XYZ file of C-alpha atoms in Angstrom:
701
model
C -2.708 0.636 -8.432
C -2.413 4.344 -9.192
C 0.133 6.426 -7.293
C 1.180 10.059 -7.448
C 4.948 10.367 -8.007
C 7.173 13.422 -7.577
C 10.363 13.747 -9.654
C 12.822 16.171 -8.056
C 16.094 17.784 -9.185
C 17.805 19.237 -6.088
C 20.322 22.072 -6.091
C 23.742 20.486 -5.408
C 24.473 20.464 -1.716
C 20.960 21.624 -0.768
C 18.888 18.484 -1.363
C 15.943 18.329 1.070
C 14.968 14.934 2.416
C 11.606 13.378 1.682
C 10.099 14.422 5.014
C 10.943 18.072 4.269
C 9.425 17.804 0.800
C 6.260 16.264 2.209
C 5.973 18.922 4.917
C 6.420 21.678 2.324
C 3.734 20.219 0.051
C 1.325 19.586 2.932
C 1.283 23.331 3.618
C 0.106 24.027 0.057
C -1.801 20.980 -1.199
C -4.708 18.857 0.008
C -3.826 15.401 1.344
C -4.924 13.548 -1.776
C -2.417 15.497 -3.900
C 0.610 14.688 -1.743
C 2.855 12.286 -3.727
C 3.467 8.870 -2.249
C 6.791 8.357 -4.062
C 9.729 10.748 -4.604
C 12.323 10.029 -7.286
C 15.507 12.134 -7.266
C 17.150 12.898 -10.642
C 20.270 14.756 -11.699
C 18.189 16.535 -14.329
C 14.753 16.262 -15.877
C 14.688 14.608 -19.322
C 13.697 17.096 -22.023
C 12.232 16.800 -25.506
C 14.040 18.492 -28.447
C 11.837 21.580 -27.992
C 12.737 21.921 -24.325
C 9.641 20.490 -22.636
C 9.777 17.814 -19.961
C 9.766 14.397 -21.645
C 7.350 12.587 -19.329
C 7.732 9.332 -21.241
C 11.469 9.322 -20.448
C 10.971 9.704 -16.698
C 12.246 6.519 -15.049
C 9.673 4.180 -13.580
C 9.817 4.097 -9.790
C 11.142 0.988 -8.167
C 9.074 -1.201 -5.883
C 10.475 0.267 -2.688
C 8.219 1.232 0.174
C 6.726 4.702 -0.421
C 7.526 7.484 1.994
C 4.783 7.490 4.617
C 4.093 9.566 7.686
C 5.072 6.541 9.761
C 8.690 5.488 9.970
C 9.560 1.957 8.940
C 9.465 -0.636 11.709
C 10.413 -4.209 10.854
C 8.216 -7.198 11.761
C 8.810 -8.480 15.282
C 7.496 -12.041 15.014
C 6.558 -14.717 12.495
C 2.916 -13.612 12.248
C 3.885 -10.038 11.377
C 6.493 -11.353 8.925
C 3.846 -13.452 7.158
C 1.339 -10.578 6.982
C 3.998 -8.146 5.732
C 5.072 -10.709 3.131
C 1.518 -11.151 1.878
C 1.028 -7.391 1.639
C 4.313 -7.108 -0.227
C 3.209 -9.726 -2.770
C -0.275 -8.307 -3.285
C 0.738 -4.615 -3.393
C 3.974 -5.110 -5.326
C 6.092 -3.351 -2.659
C 9.391 -4.809 -1.514
C 9.265 -3.605 2.110
C 6.262 -3.229 4.414
C 6.526 -1.951 7.972
C 4.302 -3.097 10.799
C 2.756 0.375 11.233
C 2.114 0.973 7.515
C -1.533 1.428 6.519
C -2.750 -1.060 3.893
C -4.930 1.501 2.133
C -2.265 4.226 2.152
C -0.028 1.713 0.355
C -2.619 1.444 -2.435
C -4.870 -1.329 -1.141
C -8.592 -1.628 -1.859
C -11.404 -4.099 -1.181
C -10.522 -6.539 -3.975
C -6.883 -6.685 -2.878
C -8.138 -7.082 0.687
C -9.905 -10.263 -0.407
C -6.641 -11.542 -1.901
C -4.842 -10.763 1.339
C -7.358 -12.686 3.445
C -7.300 -15.692 1.112
C -3.495 -15.862 1.230
C -3.422 -15.445 4.997
C -5.872 -18.330 5.246
C -3.533 -20.433 3.126
C -0.334 -19.505 4.968
C -1.565 -19.147 8.547
C -4.615 -21.401 8.582
C -6.644 -18.482 9.975
C -9.912 -17.352 8.417
C -9.441 -13.573 8.545
C -12.628 -11.685 7.567
C -12.269 -8.853 5.049
C -13.805 -6.501 7.619
C -10.737 -7.025 9.813
C -8.489 -5.380 7.239
C -10.692 -2.271 7.228
C -10.860 -2.044 11.013
C -7.232 -3.112 11.567
C -5.399 -1.733 8.516
C -1.791 -2.023 9.772
C 0.350 -5.129 9.994
C 0.639 -4.784 13.774
C -3.095 -4.410 14.427
C -4.012 -7.146 11.949
C -1.525 -9.474 13.614
C -3.383 -8.871 16.871
C -6.626 -9.911 15.169
C -4.964 -13.048 13.803
C -3.777 -14.050 17.254
C -7.355 -13.853 18.550
C -8.787 -16.017 15.786
C -8.858 -19.771 15.702
C -8.422 -21.758 12.534
C -11.609 -21.893 10.518
C -11.541 -25.670 10.150
C -12.369 -25.564 6.440
C -11.807 -28.692 4.429
C -8.829 -28.353 2.047
C -9.517 -27.606 -1.613
C -7.925 -30.610 -3.344
C -8.410 -32.531 -6.608
C -11.283 -35.027 -6.559
C -11.457 -38.406 -8.264
C -12.742 -38.076 -11.832
C -13.577 -41.768 -12.084
C -16.785 -41.658 -10.063
C -19.036 -40.297 -12.798
C -20.417 -36.790 -13.380
C -19.547 -34.062 -10.892
C -21.935 -31.455 -9.448
C -22.195 -27.896 -10.700
C -21.242 -24.982 -8.506
C -24.188 -22.981 -7.187
C -23.530 -20.168 -9.687
C -23.298 -22.607 -12.595
C -26.528 -24.299 -11.548
C -28.443 -21.019 -11.755
C -27.150 -20.282 -15.256
C -27.998 -23.845 -16.262
C -31.537 -23.328 -14.938
C -31.918 -20.055 -16.859
C -30.711 -21.784 -20.010
C -33.341 -24.476 -19.508
C -35.970 -21.773 -18.934
C -35.082 -19.805 -22.097
C -33.053 -22.100 -24.380
C -31.103 -20.366 -27.116
C -30.781 -17.092 -25.200
C -27.673 -15.007 -25.850
C -27.992 -13.171 -22.522
C -25.108 -14.956 -20.798
C -22.591 -14.966 -23.628
C -19.244 -13.284 -22.905
C -17.625 -11.926 -26.099
C -14.200 -10.277 -26.368
C -13.562 -8.316 -29.563
C -9.977 -7.494 -30.560
C -8.608 -5.436 -33.457
C -5.297 -7.042 -34.388
C -2.956 -5.212 -36.764
C 0.000 -7.082 -38.202
C 0.545 -10.520 -39.734
C -1.499 -12.751 -37.457
C -0.530 -16.426 -37.460
C -3.954 -18.121 -37.264
C -2.317 -21.525 -36.825
C -0.410 -20.292 -33.779
C -3.598 -18.606 -32.510
C -5.452 -21.920 -32.745
C -2.582 -23.718 -30.999
C -2.654 -21.140 -28.200
C -6.386 -21.634 -27.610
C -5.893 -25.402 -27.820
C -3.355 -25.035 -25.028
C -5.868 -23.053 -22.965
C -8.491 -25.780 -23.437
C -6.019 -28.467 -22.380
C -4.900 -26.442 -19.367
C -8.348 -25.464 -18.035
C -10.863 -28.303 -17.714
C -13.781 -25.889 -17.484
C -13.288 -24.977 -21.169
C -13.973 -28.594 -22.154
C -16.848 -29.308 -19.816
C -20.338 -30.461 -20.808
C -23.346 -29.663 -18.641
C -25.719 -32.605 -18.735
C -28.625 -34.065 -16.753
C -27.939 -37.134 -14.625
C -30.280 -40.100 -14.160
C -32.233 -38.288 -11.442
C -32.789 -35.186 -13.596
C -30.226 -33.017 -11.787
C -27.556 -31.040 -13.662
C -24.016 -32.414 -13.651
C -20.744 -31.626 -15.385
C -18.649 -33.981 -17.453
C -15.062 -33.076 -18.357
C -14.069 -34.180 -21.872
C -10.602 -34.868 -23.236
C -8.729 -31.878 -24.709
C -9.904 -30.824 -28.163
C -8.249 -28.810 -30.895
C -9.413 -25.220 -31.440
C -9.486 -24.057 -35.057
C -10.361 -20.385 -35.544
C -13.177 -19.794 -38.042
C -11.937 -17.277 -40.636
C -14.396 -14.815 -42.207
C -12.987 -12.841 -45.130
C -14.502 -9.439 -45.990
C -11.634 -8.286 -48.211
C -13.864 -8.704 -51.256
C -16.201 -6.023 -49.881
C -15.475 -2.502 -51.224
C -13.011 -0.710 -48.946
C -15.608 1.797 -47.722
C -17.830 -0.970 -46.354
C -15.318 -3.447 -44.917
C -15.335 -2.097 -41.369
C -19.104 -2.251 -41.192
C -19.176 -5.737 -42.719
C -16.583 -6.964 -40.210
C -18.483 -5.560 -37.238
C -21.721 -7.107 -38.488
C -20.030 -10.520 -38.621
C -18.686 -9.979 -35.097
C -22.083 -8.937 -33.716
C -23.810 -11.947 -35.294
C -21.228 -14.438 -33.997
C -21.239 -12.841 -30.542
C -24.980 -13.551 -30.270
C -24.940 -17.121 -31.594
C -25.933 -19.289 -28.601
C -24.111 -22.309 -27.218
C -25.542 -25.690 -26.307
C -24.446 -26.327 -22.742
C -24.395 -30.099 -23.229
C -22.183 -29.755 -26.322
C -18.931 -29.418 -24.379
C -17.373 -26.648 -26.465
C -18.299 -23.368 -24.818
C -15.535 -21.382 -26.480
C -15.431 -20.038 -30.055
C -12.710 -18.155 -31.902
C -13.507 -16.152 -35.050
C -11.100 -14.180 -37.214
C -12.512 -11.534 -39.575
C -9.938 -10.482 -42.180
C -10.166 -6.836 -43.275
C -6.739 -6.778 -44.993
C -3.670 -9.003 -45.197
C -2.237 -7.355 -42.062
C -5.460 -6.207 -40.420
C -8.132 -8.356 -38.799
C -10.619 -8.656 -35.970
C -10.461 -11.547 -33.519
C -13.593 -12.509 -31.607
C -13.411 -14.793 -28.567
C -16.836 -15.898 -27.296
C -17.441 -17.924 -24.143
C -20.470 -18.787 -22.082
C -20.648 -17.120 -18.672
C -21.032 -20.570 -17.071
C -17.291 -21.126 -17.680
C -15.910 -17.608 -17.298
C -16.095 -14.336 -15.366
C -14.419 -10.923 -15.261
C -11.340 -12.160 -13.385
C -10.995 -14.955 -15.950
C -10.495 -12.418 -18.743
C -7.172 -11.363 -17.197
C -6.055 -15.002 -17.006
C -7.153 -15.582 -20.613
C -5.258 -12.530 -21.844
C -2.091 -13.372 -19.921
C -1.942 -17.061 -20.829
C -2.994 -16.493 -24.454
C -0.043 -14.123 -24.822
C 2.371 -16.740 -23.453
C 0.911 -19.632 -25.469
C 0.814 -17.657 -28.742
C 4.459 -16.575 -28.319
C 5.471 -20.186 -27.666
C 3.501 -21.463 -30.685
C 5.129 -18.893 -32.986
C 8.579 -19.838 -31.635
C 7.822 -23.575 -31.851
C 8.464 -24.247 -28.173
C 6.549 -25.073 -24.992
C 5.069 -22.293 -22.910
C 6.345 -22.113 -19.328
C 3.109 -21.788 -17.370
C 2.920 -23.033 -13.765
C 0.851 -26.124 -13.078
C -2.640 -25.603 -11.708
C -3.104 -27.253 -8.292
C -6.857 -27.787 -8.789
C -9.517 -27.367 -11.475
C -12.917 -25.682 -11.423
C -14.790 -28.960 -10.923
C -12.745 -29.518 -7.751
C -13.946 -26.138 -6.484
C -17.579 -27.044 -7.289
C -17.337 -30.237 -5.225
C -15.561 -28.404 -2.373
C -18.177 -25.611 -2.370
C -21.047 -28.108 -2.120
C -19.382 -29.943 0.747
C -18.251 -26.829 2.590
C -21.455 -24.813 2.435
C -23.621 -26.881 4.711
C -24.591 -27.274 8.347
C -23.846 -24.415 10.727
C -21.919 -22.374 8.150
C -24.871 -22.409 5.749
C -27.392 -21.603 8.467
C -25.260 -18.757 9.812
C -24.914 -17.184 6.382
C -28.623 -17.605 5.622
C -29.626 -16.119 8.962
C -27.580 -12.985 8.282
C -29.091 -12.399 4.843
C -32.629 -13.211 5.980
C -32.396 -10.494 8.596
C -30.531 -8.050 6.353
C -33.024 -8.274 3.476
C -36.239 -8.770 5.457
C -39.061 -6.565 4.187
C -36.948 -5.148 1.363
C -39.147 -3.179 -1.074
C -38.982 -3.443 -4.854
C -37.081 -0.584 -6.468
C -39.721 1.404 -8.372
C -37.459 2.944 -10.985
C -39.603 5.175 -13.260
C -39.422 3.906 -16.846
C -40.249 5.487 -20.191
C -42.123 2.390 -21.352
C -44.279 -0.226 -19.649
C -42.521 -3.273 -18.255
C -43.042 -6.398 -20.410
C -44.466 -9.501 -18.745
C -41.154 -11.293 -19.435
C -37.673 -9.759 -19.581
C -36.106 -12.520 -21.710
C -34.076 -11.204 -24.639
C -34.083 -7.532 -23.574
C -31.912 -5.487 -25.941
C -29.320 -3.278 -24.309
C -27.521 -0.048 -25.106
C -24.811 1.892 -23.273
C -24.193 5.545 -22.404
C -20.567 6.418 -21.592
C -19.482 9.355 -19.403
C -16.638 10.373 -17.101
C -15.958 12.051 -13.757
C -12.946 14.424 -13.725
C -9.774 13.442 -11.915
C -10.016 16.277 -9.381
C -13.470 15.053 -8.325
C -12.249 11.454 -8.119
C -9.275 12.433 -5.976
C -11.476 14.520 -3.663
C -13.798 11.534 -3.202
C -10.798 9.326 -2.445
C -9.603 11.808 0.159
C -13.049 11.802 1.789
C -13.263 8.020 2.049
C -9.694 7.513 3.229
C -10.425 9.480 6.373
C -13.353 7.233 7.267
C -11.843 3.791 6.667
C -13.871 3.341 3.477
C -12.977 2.754 -0.171
C -13.699 4.517 -3.444
C -16.062 1.663 -4.323
C -18.151 2.505 -1.258
C -18.305 6.201 -2.173
C -19.422 5.457 -5.728
C -22.023 2.974 -4.492
C -23.372 5.648 -2.129
C -23.588 8.143 -5.020
C -25.429 5.624 -7.190
C -27.909 4.905 -4.418
C -28.546 8.625 -3.834
C -29.435 9.134 -7.501
C -31.680 6.058 -7.460
C -33.364 7.286 -4.270
C -34.173 10.626 -5.863
C -35.477 9.040 -9.046
C -37.609 6.487 -7.164
C -38.570 8.675 -4.182
C -37.554 5.821 -1.901
C -35.066 5.787 0.975
C -34.580 2.013 1.160
C -32.359 1.186 -1.819
C -30.935 -2.218 -2.732
C -28.283 -2.541 -5.446
C -26.512 -5.687 -6.592
C -22.751 -5.782 -6.952
C -20.447 -8.599 -8.084
C -17.583 -9.844 -5.958
C -14.714 -11.948 -7.292
C -15.668 -14.992 -5.199
C -12.050 -16.183 -5.178
C -11.429 -16.238 -1.457
C -9.173 -19.297 -1.760
C -5.632 -18.789 -3.036
C -5.921 -21.989 -5.117
C -8.552 -20.335 -7.333
C -6.628 -17.189 -8.293
C -5.207 -18.656 -11.534
C -8.284 -20.627 -12.638
C -10.600 -19.722 -15.491
C -14.165 -20.279 -14.361
C -17.383 -18.808 -13.027
C -16.466 -17.863 -9.455
C -18.100 -14.452 -9.260
C -20.774 -14.059 -6.621
C -23.363 -11.296 -6.315
C -23.983 -9.372 -3.112
C -27.088 -7.327 -2.307
C -26.114 -3.921 -0.896
C -29.173 -2.555 0.924
C -28.779 0.942 2.334
C -31.055 3.099 4.487
C -30.987 6.711 3.247
C -33.671 7.991 5.614
C -33.267 10.895 8.032
C -31.472 13.208 5.570
C -27.950 12.229 6.720
C -24.798 13.982 5.585
C -22.892 12.249 2.823
C -20.178 11.165 5.242
C -22.835 9.684 7.543
C -24.308 7.826 4.574
C -20.810 6.643 3.649
C -20.504 5.118 7.131
C -23.801 3.269 6.556
C -22.647 1.990 3.161
C -19.307 0.937 4.670
C -21.044 -1.091 7.375
C -23.327 -2.657 4.760
C -20.402 -3.593 2.516
C -18.254 -5.013 5.291
C -21.156 -7.100 6.577
C -21.734 -8.391 3.055
C -18.033 -9.227 2.647
C -18.113 -11.195 5.885
C -21.040 -13.244 4.528
C -19.990 -13.497 0.884
C -19.677 -17.293 0.947
C -23.423 -17.773 0.498
C -24.009 -18.021 -3.264
C -26.523 -15.551 -4.629
C -28.345 -18.489 -6.188
C -28.941 -20.024 -2.771
C -30.139 -16.662 -1.464
C -32.663 -16.376 -4.303
C -33.985 -19.857 -3.542
C -34.444 -18.820 0.078
C -35.908 -15.309 -0.314
C -37.508 -15.231 -3.765
C -38.637 -18.766 -4.632
C -41.548 -17.542 -6.799
C -39.879 -16.225 -9.914
C -41.215 -12.964 -11.443
C -40.288 -13.241 -15.109
C -40.552 -9.472 -15.609
C -37.768 -8.635 -13.128
C -34.476 -9.843 -11.751
C -34.795 -11.400 -8.302
C -33.977 -9.191 -5.285
C -32.630 -6.184 -7.234
C -33.026 -4.469 -10.619
C -29.855 -2.350 -10.748
C -26.212 -3.442 -10.613
C -23.057 -1.505 -9.714
C -19.679 -2.776 -10.941
C -16.330 -1.232 -9.980
C -13.598 -2.599 -12.224
C -10.509 -3.061 -10.065
C -9.465 -6.553 -11.093
C -5.727 -7.300 -11.048
C -3.428 -5.870 -13.713
C -2.597 -8.108 -16.635
C -5.986 -8.227 -18.291
C -4.802 -6.099 -21.218
C -4.967 -8.131 -24.403
C -1.733 -8.295 -26.383
C 0.074 -10.646 -28.751
C 3.828 -10.482 -29.440
C 4.704 -8.730 -32.681
C 1.159 -7.430 -33.154
C -0.827 -4.342 -32.199
C -3.942 -5.352 -30.270
C -6.832 -3.076 -29.322
C -9.975 -4.174 -27.513
C -13.177 -3.178 -29.335
C -16.848 -3.307 -28.450
C -18.915 -6.014 -30.069
C -22.375 -4.485 -29.668
C -25.808 -5.998 -29.874
C -25.669 -7.520 -26.391
C -28.664 -8.206 -24.208
C -29.088 -6.224 -20.984
C -29.159 -8.406 -17.873
C -30.574 -5.675 -15.610
C -32.828 -2.638 -15.869
C -29.783 -0.445 -15.282
C -26.109 -1.269 -14.709
C -23.440 1.262 -13.757
C -19.852 0.181 -14.446
C -16.949 2.384 -13.347
C -13.167 2.144 -13.631
C -10.225 4.466 -13.052
C -8.071 5.486 -16.004
C -5.475 8.238 -15.987
C -6.799 9.615 -12.706
C -10.340 10.216 -13.925
C -13.299 7.899 -13.514
C -14.660 6.323 -16.699
C -18.232 5.078 -16.387
C -20.818 3.290 -18.492
C -24.576 3.005 -17.971
C -26.023 -0.074 -19.661
C -29.798 -0.079 -19.865
C -32.744 -1.994 -21.276
C -33.994 -0.270 -24.404
C -37.478 -1.697 -23.918
C -37.728 0.304 -20.660
C -35.756 3.501 -21.227
C -35.066 6.073 -23.921
C -31.420 6.978 -24.422
C -32.083 10.612 -23.440
C -33.306 9.456 -20.017
C -30.088 7.534 -19.330
C -27.987 10.448 -20.582
C -29.748 12.648 -18.003
C -29.069 10.010 -15.347
C -25.352 10.080 -16.246
C -25.322 13.875 -15.970
C -27.028 13.698 -12.584
C -24.483 11.170 -11.281
C -21.505 13.260 -12.437
C -23.000 16.470 -11.023
C -23.780 14.811 -7.693
C -20.211 13.457 -7.500
C -18.840 16.987 -7.960
C -21.250 18.323 -5.324
C -20.161 15.662 -2.822
C -16.487 16.247 -3.602
C -16.924 19.950 -2.815
C -19.086 19.544 0.322
C -18.918 15.990 1.738
C -20.403 17.193 5.051
C -23.569 18.470 3.342
C -26.868 16.705 3.958
C -28.331 14.705 1.094
C -31.099 17.287 0.603
C -28.437 19.988 0.138
C -26.473 18.161 -2.555
C -26.959 19.350 -6.120
C -27.824 16.846 -8.833
C -29.047 19.126 -11.638
C -26.625 19.877 -14.454
C -25.832 23.462 -15.434
C -28.214 23.219 -18.389
C -31.052 21.849 -16.254
C -30.628 24.571 -13.618
C -30.779 27.185 -16.376
C -33.990 25.618 -17.705
C -35.675 25.517 -14.300
C -34.530 28.899 -13.003
C -34.420 30.970 -16.212
C -35.887 29.419 -19.350
C -39.094 28.176 -17.739
C -39.517 31.377 -15.700
C -38.924 33.979 -18.363
C -42.458 35.415 -18.176
C -42.574 39.202 -17.874
C -45.354 41.727 -18.269
C -47.379 44.369 -16.435
C -48.774 43.267 -13.090
C -51.246 45.086 -10.807
C -48.984 45.201 -7.775
C -51.640 46.538 -5.363
C -54.404 44.071 -6.305
C -55.101 40.872 -4.345
C -55.814 37.538 -6.016
C -59.516 37.594 -5.057
C -59.863 41.149 -6.365
C -58.435 40.040 -9.728
C -60.919 37.163 -9.865
C -63.779 39.555 -9.011
C -62.701 41.716 -11.968
C -62.906 38.645 -14.203
C -66.370 37.853 -12.808
C -67.532 41.362 -13.667
C -66.154 41.065 -17.199
C -67.273 37.497 -18.038
C -69.055 35.640 -15.228
C -69.883 32.624 -17.426
C -66.248 31.835 -18.354
C -65.104 28.423 -17.105
C -62.794 28.813 -14.114
C -62.317 25.193 -12.948
C -62.813 21.761 -14.479
C -62.717 18.724 -12.236
C -63.621 15.321 -13.622
C -66.999 15.906 -15.318
C -67.770 19.120 -13.376
C -67.247 22.642 -14.778
C -67.494 25.708 -12.525
C -67.705 29.228 -13.944
C -66.045 32.288 -12.412
C -69.469 33.453 -11.272
C -70.181 30.175 -9.455
C -66.786 30.065 -7.745
C -67.142 33.702 -6.646
C -70.681 33.163 -5.295
C -69.599 30.176 -3.192
C -66.589 32.143 -1.926
C -68.814 35.114 -0.947
C -71.153 32.817 1.008
C -68.253 31.400 3.007
C -66.728 34.848 3.578
C -70.003 36.180 5.060
C -70.263 33.118 7.319
C -66.703 33.522 8.555
C -67.127 37.242 9.234
C -70.262 36.426 11.220
C -68.214 34.180 13.512
C -65.715 36.929 14.256
C -63.050 36.053 11.708
C -61.003 39.020 10.496
C -57.461 40.198 9.888
C -54.659 38.159 11.532
C -56.963 35.127 11.836
C -55.551 31.812 10.580
C -58.061 29.314 9.161
C -57.141 25.607 8.980
C -58.288 23.912 5.773
C -58.610 20.130 5.382
C -59.951 19.369 1.901
C -58.871 17.262 -1.032
C -58.103 18.981 -4.329
C -61.472 20.055 -5.781
C -63.468 23.170 -6.797
C -64.637 23.376 -3.183
C -61.019 23.845 -2.093
C -60.572 26.794 -4.466
C -63.854 28.412 -3.333
C -62.830 27.893 0.299
C -59.414 29.533 -0.138
C -60.999 32.510 -1.913
C -63.664 32.826 0.783
C -61.056 32.959 3.540
C -59.166 35.692 1.694
C -62.385 37.640 1.108
C -63.079 37.489 4.866
C -59.713 39.178 5.444
C -58.155 36.095 7.066
C -55.298 33.820 6.009
C-alpha cells in the first residue's frame, strides 16, 4: 500500500504542526501530492558527499496518518469491530470512526478482505459495494445495523471417509478443458527463480515436502467416479525431491541459454490430473553458487493469491529445514476440498437463482468483441503461442488518475479498466465492450491462508455510447464493477453453462480480452534465507486470451504487460496498442472532464506521420481554377485517358465529362443556379462522380 511521506526538520522553537504543514502544501500542490504521513527528524541523514541518504530515512510507524478529519474513537461494539478489521487489513494501529477507508490506502481487493472478516466476526454479509458507498467506520456501521445475518452454512472440515469429494466449479471447468485437449500446457503455472548462493537442495526438498503435507490440494488426484463425474481424492503426504539439471559442462558463454531452455521445456511439460502430483521442482545448476529454481504447478491447484502463500511458507519451511527444526506455521482450519463441498452446498436454491438472474439480465444481447487481427482466426484456439509487450505509465499520470477516481468513490482499477475499454472500443468501432477480470474469490476469512484455485472471473460489460466524458464513463464502470462484486459468488463456469452452452472452439466464452490489476497482499516476494533470489520469466507460455492487459504499481509508476496470441497479432500491432493506452492515460490525466471523442490516443510519432509526413506534398497549384475546370482541361488534352475504374467498368475522362455536361444542362433547365443546394443519394460509383461534376458545372453545390 503506497503512501507519500514527508520528512521534516523544524527550526528549533518554530515547529509547525501537521495541520499547518498540510495547509501550506495544499496551497501549492494538487491533492494527490499531499503526503499522508509526516515524520519529524532532528536532522536529515546525509551521504558522505552531502546528499540526502534516502535509504537511511527511518520507516514510518503504523500510526494513523494525518487526515483532514480529527480522530474520533469508536462509540459502540460494532464500530470497534469495524475499526479493528480496518486496522488489521490496512496495517494501521488506530482508525477513527470518520476516517475514509480509501484515504487510508484501501482498494477493492482489501475491501473484499474487510467484508469477509466482518462476516466472520459479526455474522453479517456486508456487500463490497457498501464499503464504496459508506467508506467510513461510522457510515458502514449504520449499514451493518440494517443488515440481517446472511444465514450461510459454516465452512467446516468434512468427513474424508465417505469416498471421493466433488470438485469446485472452477476446478471442474479446468478438468473439462483437460479432457477436451489432453496434454495441453495452457493451464500450467510456472515460477522461475534465479538463486545465487549455496542452495541446500535437500532443505529445498524438505520445504516443499512440508508444503505438500500442509496443503491437501497439492496431493490431490482428479479422477472420474462410477457415474462418470469428476471427483477429487486426497492422497497421503509424499516426499518432494527436486530434479537437478546440470549445465556446468556447457561452455560459459552458452550456460545461461542452456539453463533457460531447460526451464522453458520443463515449464511446458504437462501434468496428468489423475496422477496426484501436480507440483514439480527443478533446479538448474549454472555454477556451484548460482542456479535457477523452477516451481511448476497446475492451475487447478493454485492461483495468483496462492503464489504469495507459497513464497511466504517456503521461506519459513526452508529456514527451518536448514536449521534442523520445525517451522512455526499456524494450523489451517479447513482445506480446499472442504471449500469445494461448501461451495456446492451453498450455491443452490434462491441464492443461485438470484445470482443467475442478475447475470442473465446484465449480459443479455452482449455482442462479440470484433477485435481486428493481423491474421485469420484458426478454427480452434488450442495451443496458441503467446508473447508479451511490456510498457509503463509515468508516476505523475498514475497519481493524476488516482486523484480523479478518489473524488468519485472509484478505484484505480476502475480507471484502468475504463481506459482499456476505450482503446478496445476505438479499435473495434463498438460501444458495447465486455472485458473479463479475475477476482480473488476468497470472500471467506477461512480461505485466506489456503493454496488452491479460488479465483473467479467476472465479466465487466460497459456501455460507451453517447460520447460521455471520462468521469461519466468512470461512473458507469464503477456501477458495473460494484454490481459484479455484489454477485461474485456465481462461478464463471456456471455462468458459461447458462449463457454459452454451445462451445466455440475458436474463442473464449463470453469475452476475448482480460484485464488484471495486480494488487494482491504483500508477502509474495520470493526469498530464501542466506540466498539472493530474483524472479525470472520462463517464456514459451501459451496465451489463454486474444489479448490480456496486466498492470501493477511499482515505485509510483504503473508497469503493464500486454500478452497476446501470436497466431492472431504481429508484435508491432501490440506495441502500437501499448502506445495508444499510455497516450490515452496521459490525455485522461490532463483532462478527465473531456468527452471520449476529445481524448487523444495517437502517440507523438503517429501524429507527426498523419499531420506532417503523410501530408508533405507541395507544388504549384492553379488557385483560381475549379475542380471541374481542371478536369475539362484534362479532357481537352487526353479525352481517352481512364478516369474511373469500378469493378469491370472503365470510364474515360471524355465519358465522365459528357455525362456531367448532360446533367448540368438538365439542371440549368429546371432553374438551378448559384446558391442552389442539390441533394445526392447515390452509392459509390462512376455515376456519383459524374453527378457531382454536373452539379458543379451547373453552378450549384
